[in-house]
Short mmCIF file of N, CA and C and ligand atoms in Angstrom, two decimals:
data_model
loop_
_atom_site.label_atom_id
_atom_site.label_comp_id
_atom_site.label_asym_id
_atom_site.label_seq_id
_atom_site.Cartn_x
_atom_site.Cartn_y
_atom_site.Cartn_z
N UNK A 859 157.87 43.36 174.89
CA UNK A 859 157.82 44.78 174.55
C UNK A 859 157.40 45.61 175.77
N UNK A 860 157.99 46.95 176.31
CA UNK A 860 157.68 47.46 177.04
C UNK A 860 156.18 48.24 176.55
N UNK A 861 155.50 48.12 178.03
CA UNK A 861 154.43 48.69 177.97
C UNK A 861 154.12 50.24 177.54
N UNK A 862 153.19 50.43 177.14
CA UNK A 862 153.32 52.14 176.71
C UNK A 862 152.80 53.42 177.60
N UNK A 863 152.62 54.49 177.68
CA UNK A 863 152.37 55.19 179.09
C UNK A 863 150.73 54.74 179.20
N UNK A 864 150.22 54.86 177.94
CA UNK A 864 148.33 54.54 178.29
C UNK A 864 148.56 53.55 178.65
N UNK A 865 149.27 52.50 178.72
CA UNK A 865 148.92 50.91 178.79
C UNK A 865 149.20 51.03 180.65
N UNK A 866 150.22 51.48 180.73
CA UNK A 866 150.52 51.33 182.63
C UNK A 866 149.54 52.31 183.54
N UNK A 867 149.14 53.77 182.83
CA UNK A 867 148.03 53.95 183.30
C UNK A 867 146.80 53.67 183.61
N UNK A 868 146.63 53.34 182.24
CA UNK A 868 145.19 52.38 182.09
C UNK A 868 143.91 53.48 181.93
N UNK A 869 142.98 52.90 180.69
CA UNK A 869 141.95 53.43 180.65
C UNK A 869 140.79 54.29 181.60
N UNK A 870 140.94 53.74 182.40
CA UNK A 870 139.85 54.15 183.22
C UNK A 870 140.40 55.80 183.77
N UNK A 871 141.66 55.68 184.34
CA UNK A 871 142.51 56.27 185.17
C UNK A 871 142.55 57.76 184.33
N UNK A 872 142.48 57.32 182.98
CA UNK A 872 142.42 58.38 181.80
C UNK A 872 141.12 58.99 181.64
N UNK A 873 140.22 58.42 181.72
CA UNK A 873 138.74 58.95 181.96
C UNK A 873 138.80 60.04 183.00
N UNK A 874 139.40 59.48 183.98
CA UNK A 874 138.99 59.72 185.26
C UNK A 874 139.51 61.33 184.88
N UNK A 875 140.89 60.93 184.61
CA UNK A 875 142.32 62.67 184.60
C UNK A 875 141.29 63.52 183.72
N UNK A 876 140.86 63.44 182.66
CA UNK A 876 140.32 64.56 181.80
C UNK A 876 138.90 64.58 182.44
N UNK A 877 138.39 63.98 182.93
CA UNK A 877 136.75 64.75 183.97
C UNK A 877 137.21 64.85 185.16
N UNK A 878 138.30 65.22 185.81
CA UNK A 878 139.12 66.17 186.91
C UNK A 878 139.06 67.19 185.94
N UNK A 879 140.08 67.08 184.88
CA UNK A 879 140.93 68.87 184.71
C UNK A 879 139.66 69.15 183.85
N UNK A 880 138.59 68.82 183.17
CA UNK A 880 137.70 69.72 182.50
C UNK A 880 136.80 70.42 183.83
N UNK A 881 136.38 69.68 185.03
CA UNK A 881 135.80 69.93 186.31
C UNK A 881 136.67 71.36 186.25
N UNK A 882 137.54 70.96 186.55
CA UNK A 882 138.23 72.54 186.69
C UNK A 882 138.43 73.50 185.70
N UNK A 883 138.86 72.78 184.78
CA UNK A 883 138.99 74.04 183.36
C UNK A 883 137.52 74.81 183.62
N UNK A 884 136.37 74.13 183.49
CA UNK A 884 135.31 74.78 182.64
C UNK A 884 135.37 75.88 183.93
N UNK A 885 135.26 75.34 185.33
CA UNK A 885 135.29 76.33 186.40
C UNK A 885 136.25 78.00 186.81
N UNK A 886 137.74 77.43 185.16
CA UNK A 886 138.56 78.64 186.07
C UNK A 886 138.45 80.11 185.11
N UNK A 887 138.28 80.82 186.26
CA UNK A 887 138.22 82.33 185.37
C UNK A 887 139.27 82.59 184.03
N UNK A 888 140.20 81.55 183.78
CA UNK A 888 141.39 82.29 182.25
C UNK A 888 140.41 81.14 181.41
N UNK A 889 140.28 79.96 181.65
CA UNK A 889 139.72 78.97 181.00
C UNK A 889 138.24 79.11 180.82
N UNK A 890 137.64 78.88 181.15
CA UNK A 890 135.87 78.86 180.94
C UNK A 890 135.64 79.31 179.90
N UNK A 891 135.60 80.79 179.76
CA UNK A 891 135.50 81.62 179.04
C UNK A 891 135.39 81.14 177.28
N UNK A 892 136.85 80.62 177.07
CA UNK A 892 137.40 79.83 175.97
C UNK A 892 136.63 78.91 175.33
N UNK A 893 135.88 77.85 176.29
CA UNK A 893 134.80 76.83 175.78
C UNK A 893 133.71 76.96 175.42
N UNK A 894 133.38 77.45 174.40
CA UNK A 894 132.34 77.56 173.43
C UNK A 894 131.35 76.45 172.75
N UNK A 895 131.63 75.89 172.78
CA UNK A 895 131.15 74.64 172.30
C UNK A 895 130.88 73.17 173.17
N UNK A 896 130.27 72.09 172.33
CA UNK A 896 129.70 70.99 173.26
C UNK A 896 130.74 70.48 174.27
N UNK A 897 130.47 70.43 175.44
CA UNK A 897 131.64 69.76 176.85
C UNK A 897 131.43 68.38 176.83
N UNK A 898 130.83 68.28 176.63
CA UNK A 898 131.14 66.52 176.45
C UNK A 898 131.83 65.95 175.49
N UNK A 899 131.58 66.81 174.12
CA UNK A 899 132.42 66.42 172.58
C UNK A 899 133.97 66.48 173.27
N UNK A 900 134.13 68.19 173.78
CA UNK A 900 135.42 68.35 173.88
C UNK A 900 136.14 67.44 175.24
N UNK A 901 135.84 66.62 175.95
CA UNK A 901 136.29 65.91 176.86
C UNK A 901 136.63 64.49 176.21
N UNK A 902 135.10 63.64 175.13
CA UNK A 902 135.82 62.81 174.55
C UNK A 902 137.07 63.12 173.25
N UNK A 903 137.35 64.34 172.59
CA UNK A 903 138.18 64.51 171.84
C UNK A 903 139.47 64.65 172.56
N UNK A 904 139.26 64.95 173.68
CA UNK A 904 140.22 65.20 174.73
C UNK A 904 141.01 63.55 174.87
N UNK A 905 139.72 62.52 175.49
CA UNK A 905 140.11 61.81 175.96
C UNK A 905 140.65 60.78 174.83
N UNK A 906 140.07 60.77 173.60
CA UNK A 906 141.03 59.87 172.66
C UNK A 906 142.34 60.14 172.33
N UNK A 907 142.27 61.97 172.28
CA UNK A 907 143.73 62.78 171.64
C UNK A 907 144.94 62.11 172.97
N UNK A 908 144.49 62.31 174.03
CA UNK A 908 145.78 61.65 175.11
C UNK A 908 145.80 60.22 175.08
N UNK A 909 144.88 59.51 174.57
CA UNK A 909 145.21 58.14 174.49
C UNK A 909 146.18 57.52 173.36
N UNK A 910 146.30 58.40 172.06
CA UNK A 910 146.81 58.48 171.33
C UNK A 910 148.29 58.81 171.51
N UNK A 911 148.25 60.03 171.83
CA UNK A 911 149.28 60.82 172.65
C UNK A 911 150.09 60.05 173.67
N UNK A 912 149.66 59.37 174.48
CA UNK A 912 150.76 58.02 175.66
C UNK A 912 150.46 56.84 174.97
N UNK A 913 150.42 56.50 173.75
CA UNK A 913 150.71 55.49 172.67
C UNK A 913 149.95 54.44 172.99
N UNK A 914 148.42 54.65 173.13
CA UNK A 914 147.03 53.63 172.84
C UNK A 914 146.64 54.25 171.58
N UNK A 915 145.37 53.36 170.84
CA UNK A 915 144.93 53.06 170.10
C UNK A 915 144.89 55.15 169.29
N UNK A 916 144.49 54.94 167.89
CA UNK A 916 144.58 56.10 167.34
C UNK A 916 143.34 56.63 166.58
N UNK A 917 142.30 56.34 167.55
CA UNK A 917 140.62 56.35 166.83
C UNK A 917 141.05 58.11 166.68
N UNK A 918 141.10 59.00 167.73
CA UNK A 918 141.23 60.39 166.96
C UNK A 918 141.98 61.00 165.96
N UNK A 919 142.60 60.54 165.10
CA UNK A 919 143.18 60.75 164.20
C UNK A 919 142.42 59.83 162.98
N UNK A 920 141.76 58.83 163.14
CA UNK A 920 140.70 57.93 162.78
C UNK A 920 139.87 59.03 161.96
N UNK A 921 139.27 59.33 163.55
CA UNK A 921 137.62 59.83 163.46
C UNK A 921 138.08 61.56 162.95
N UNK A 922 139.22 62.35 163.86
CA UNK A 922 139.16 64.38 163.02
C UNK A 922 140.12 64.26 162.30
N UNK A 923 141.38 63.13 161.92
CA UNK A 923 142.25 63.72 161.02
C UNK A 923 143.53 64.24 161.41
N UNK A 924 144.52 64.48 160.96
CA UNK A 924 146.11 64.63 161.93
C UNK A 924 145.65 65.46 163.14
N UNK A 925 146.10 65.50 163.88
CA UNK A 925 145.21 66.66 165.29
C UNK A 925 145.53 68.17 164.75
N UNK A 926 146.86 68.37 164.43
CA UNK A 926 147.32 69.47 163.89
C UNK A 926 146.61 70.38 164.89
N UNK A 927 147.45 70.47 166.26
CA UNK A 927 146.83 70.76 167.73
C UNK A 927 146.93 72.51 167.44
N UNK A 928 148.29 72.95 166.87
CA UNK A 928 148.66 74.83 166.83
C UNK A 928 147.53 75.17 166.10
N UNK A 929 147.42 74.52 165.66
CA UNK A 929 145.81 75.17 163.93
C UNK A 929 144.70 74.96 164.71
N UNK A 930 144.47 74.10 165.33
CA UNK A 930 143.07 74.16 165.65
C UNK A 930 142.77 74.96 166.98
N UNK A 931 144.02 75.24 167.36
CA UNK A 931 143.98 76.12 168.80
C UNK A 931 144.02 77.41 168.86
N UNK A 932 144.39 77.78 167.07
CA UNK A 932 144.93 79.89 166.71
C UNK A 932 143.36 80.07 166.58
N UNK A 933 141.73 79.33 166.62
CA UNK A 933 140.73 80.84 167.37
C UNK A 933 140.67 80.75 168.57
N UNK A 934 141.60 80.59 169.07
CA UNK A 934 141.44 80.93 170.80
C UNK A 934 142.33 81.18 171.24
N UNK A 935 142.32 82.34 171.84
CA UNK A 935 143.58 83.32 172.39
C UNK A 935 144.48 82.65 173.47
N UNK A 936 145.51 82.15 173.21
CA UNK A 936 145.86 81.64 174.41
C UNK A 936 147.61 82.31 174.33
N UNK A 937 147.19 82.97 175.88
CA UNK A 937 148.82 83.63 176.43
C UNK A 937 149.69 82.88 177.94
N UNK A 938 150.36 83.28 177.84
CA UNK A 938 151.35 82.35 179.01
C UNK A 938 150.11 82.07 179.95
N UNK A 939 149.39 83.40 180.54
CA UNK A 939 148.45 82.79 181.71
C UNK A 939 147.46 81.54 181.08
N UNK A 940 147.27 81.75 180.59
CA UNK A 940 146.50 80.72 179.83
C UNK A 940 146.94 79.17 179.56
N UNK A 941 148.77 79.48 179.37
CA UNK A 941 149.55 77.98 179.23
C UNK A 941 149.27 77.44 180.69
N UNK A 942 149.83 78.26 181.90
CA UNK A 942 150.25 77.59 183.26
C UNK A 942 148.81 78.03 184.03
N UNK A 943 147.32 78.41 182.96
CA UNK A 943 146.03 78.21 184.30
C UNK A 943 145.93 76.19 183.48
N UNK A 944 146.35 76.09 182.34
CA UNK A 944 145.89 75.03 181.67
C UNK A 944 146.68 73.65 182.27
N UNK A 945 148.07 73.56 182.62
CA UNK A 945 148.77 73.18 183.04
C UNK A 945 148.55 72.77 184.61
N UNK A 946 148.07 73.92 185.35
CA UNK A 946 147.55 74.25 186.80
C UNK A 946 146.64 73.34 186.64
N UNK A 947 145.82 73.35 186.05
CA UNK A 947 144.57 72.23 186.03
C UNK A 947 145.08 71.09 185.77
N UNK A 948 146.02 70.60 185.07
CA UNK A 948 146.11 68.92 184.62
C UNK A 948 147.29 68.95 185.63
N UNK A 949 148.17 69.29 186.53
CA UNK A 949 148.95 68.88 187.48
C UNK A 949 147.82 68.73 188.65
N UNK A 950 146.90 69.62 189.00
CA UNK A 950 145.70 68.88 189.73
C UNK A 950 144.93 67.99 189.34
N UNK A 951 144.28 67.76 188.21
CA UNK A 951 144.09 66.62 187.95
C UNK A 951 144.70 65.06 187.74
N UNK A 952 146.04 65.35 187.81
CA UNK A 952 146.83 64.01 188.08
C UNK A 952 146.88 63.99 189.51
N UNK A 953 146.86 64.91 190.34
CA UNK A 953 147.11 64.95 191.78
C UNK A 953 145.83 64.02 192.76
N UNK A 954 144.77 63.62 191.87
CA UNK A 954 143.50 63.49 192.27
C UNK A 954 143.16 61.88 191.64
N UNK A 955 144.70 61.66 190.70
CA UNK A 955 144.44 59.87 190.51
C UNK A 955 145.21 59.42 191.28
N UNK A 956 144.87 58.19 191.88
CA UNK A 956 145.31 57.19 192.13
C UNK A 956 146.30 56.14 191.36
N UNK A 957 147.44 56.75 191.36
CA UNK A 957 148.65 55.87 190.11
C UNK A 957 150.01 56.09 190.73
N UNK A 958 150.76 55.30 190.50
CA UNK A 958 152.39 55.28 190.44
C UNK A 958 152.68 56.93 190.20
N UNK A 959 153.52 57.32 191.50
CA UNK A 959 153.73 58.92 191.01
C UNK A 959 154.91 59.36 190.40
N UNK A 960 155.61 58.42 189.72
CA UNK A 960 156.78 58.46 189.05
C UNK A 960 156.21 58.68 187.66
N UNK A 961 154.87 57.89 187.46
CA UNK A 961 154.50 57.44 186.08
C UNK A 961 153.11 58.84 185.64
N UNK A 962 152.98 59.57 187.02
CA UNK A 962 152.01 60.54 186.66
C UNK A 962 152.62 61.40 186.08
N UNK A 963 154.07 61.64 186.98
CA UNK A 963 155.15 63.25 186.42
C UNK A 963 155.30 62.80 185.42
N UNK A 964 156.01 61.43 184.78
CA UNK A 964 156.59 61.53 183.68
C UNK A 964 155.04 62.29 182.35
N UNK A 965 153.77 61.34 182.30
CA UNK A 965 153.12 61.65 181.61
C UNK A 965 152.76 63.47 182.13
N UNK A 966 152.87 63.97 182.68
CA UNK A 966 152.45 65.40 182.94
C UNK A 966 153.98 65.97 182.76
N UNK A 967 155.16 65.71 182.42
CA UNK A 967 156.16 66.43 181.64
C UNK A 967 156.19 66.22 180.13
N UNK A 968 155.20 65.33 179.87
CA UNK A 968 155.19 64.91 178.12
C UNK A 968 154.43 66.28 178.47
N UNK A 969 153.33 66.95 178.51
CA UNK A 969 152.33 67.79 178.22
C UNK A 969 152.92 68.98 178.36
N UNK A 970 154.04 69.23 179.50
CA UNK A 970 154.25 70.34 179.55
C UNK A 970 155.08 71.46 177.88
N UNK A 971 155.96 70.92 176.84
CA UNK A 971 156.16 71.23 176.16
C UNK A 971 154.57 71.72 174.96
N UNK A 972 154.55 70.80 174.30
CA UNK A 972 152.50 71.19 173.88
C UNK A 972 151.96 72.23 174.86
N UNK A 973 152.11 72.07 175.56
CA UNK A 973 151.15 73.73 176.16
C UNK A 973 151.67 75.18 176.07
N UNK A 974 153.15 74.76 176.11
CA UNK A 974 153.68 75.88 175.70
C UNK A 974 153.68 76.52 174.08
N UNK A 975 153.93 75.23 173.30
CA UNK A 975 153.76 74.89 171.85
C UNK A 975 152.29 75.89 171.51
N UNK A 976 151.70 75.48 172.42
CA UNK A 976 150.49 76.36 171.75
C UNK A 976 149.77 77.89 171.88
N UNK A 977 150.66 78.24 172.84
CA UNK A 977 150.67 80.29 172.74
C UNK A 977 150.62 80.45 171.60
N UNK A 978 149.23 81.39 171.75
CA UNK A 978 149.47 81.87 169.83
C UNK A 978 148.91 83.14 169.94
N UNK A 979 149.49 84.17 171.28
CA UNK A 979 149.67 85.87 171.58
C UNK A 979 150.42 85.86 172.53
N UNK A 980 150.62 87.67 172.81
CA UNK A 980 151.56 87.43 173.73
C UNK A 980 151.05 87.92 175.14
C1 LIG B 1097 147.90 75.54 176.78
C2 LIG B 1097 146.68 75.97 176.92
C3 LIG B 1097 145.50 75.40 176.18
C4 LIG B 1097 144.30 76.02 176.09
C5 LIG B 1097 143.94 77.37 176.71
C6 LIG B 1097 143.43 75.17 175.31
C7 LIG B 1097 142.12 75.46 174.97
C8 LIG B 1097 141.36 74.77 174.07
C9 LIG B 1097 140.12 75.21 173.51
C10 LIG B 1097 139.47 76.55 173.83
C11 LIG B 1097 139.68 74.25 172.68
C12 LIG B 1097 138.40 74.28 171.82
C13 LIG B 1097 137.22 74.00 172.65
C14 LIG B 1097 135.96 74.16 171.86
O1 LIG B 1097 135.88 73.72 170.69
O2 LIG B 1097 135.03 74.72 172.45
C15 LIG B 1097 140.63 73.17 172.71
C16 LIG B 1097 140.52 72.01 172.00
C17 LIG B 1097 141.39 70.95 172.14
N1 LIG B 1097 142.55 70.95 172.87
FE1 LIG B 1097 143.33 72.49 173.89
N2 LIG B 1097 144.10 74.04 174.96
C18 LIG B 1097 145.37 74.13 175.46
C19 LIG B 1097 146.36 73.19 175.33
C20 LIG B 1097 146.18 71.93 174.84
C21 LIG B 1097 147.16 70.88 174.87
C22 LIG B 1097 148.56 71.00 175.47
C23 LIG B 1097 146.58 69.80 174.30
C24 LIG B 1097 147.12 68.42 174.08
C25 LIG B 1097 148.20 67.96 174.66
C26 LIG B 1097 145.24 70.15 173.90
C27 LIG B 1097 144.33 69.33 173.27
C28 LIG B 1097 143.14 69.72 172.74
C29 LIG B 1097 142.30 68.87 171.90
C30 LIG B 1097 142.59 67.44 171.51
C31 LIG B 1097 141.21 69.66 171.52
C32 LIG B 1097 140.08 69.24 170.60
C33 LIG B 1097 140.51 69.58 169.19
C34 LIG B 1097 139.51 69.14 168.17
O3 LIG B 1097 139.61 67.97 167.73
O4 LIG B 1097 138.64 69.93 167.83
N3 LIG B 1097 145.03 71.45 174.25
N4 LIG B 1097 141.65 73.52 173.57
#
């Protein structure tokens, strides 16, 4: 069976990508703002939802329930700047692992649709 995108990335590598782009999220003037709540919760919800997401194990859907990502994202204003400061951050944060760079774009073009998916103003 071919391997799955978490499986050729590998755990760690996934740790690593979401404490890059939260380093930066929490830091950028469209983003910061937005995070209201515990940073550590939202980094591990982060980090199970993409493990799930490049087809490892499915503890977040386990532990909160379908992600149902548009619903849980309409109290927070998010407009185009908001898609490509969010985007801006996780293309730098893949830029900053150490991995196959065929296998970084592909997983950072899965994301790019979902970010757009989730504008919910204009
Ligand atoms: C496009 C711009 C995006 C913005 C501005 C944004 C912002 C946010 C904010 C403000 C939260 C809540 C943080 C809190 O509770 O304090 C959140 C939660 C979350 N976001 Fe995003 N997000 C974006 C896109 C995405 C995308 C594309 C994904 C997945 C591919 C994603 C996955 C998540 C997850 C898993 C949570 C935690 C949800 C939960 O279980 O409560 N987000 N995001």
């Amino acid at each position: 069976m071919e391997e799955t995108l978490y499986e050729q990335f590998g755990e760690e590598n996934l740790r690593k990508l979401v404490q890059h782009f939260y380093d930066l999220v929490f830091e950028h003037p469209h983003l910061s703002p937005l995070f209201k709540t515990d940073k550590e919760l939202i980094k591990e919800k982060q980090f199970l939802f993409l493990t799930q997401f490049f087809g490892g194990s499915d503890v977040y859907s386990q532990r909160y329930g379908h992600p149902r990502l548009k619903a849980r994202h309409l109290p927070h204003p998010i407009g185009k700047a908001e898609v490509e400061a969010w985007l801006q951050c996780m293309a730098l944060a893949f830029s900053k692992i150490d991995a196959d760079e065929k296998l970084k774009d592909l997983m950072f073009q899965k994301l790019v649709p979902p970010a757009f998916f989730m504008a919910n103003k204009e």
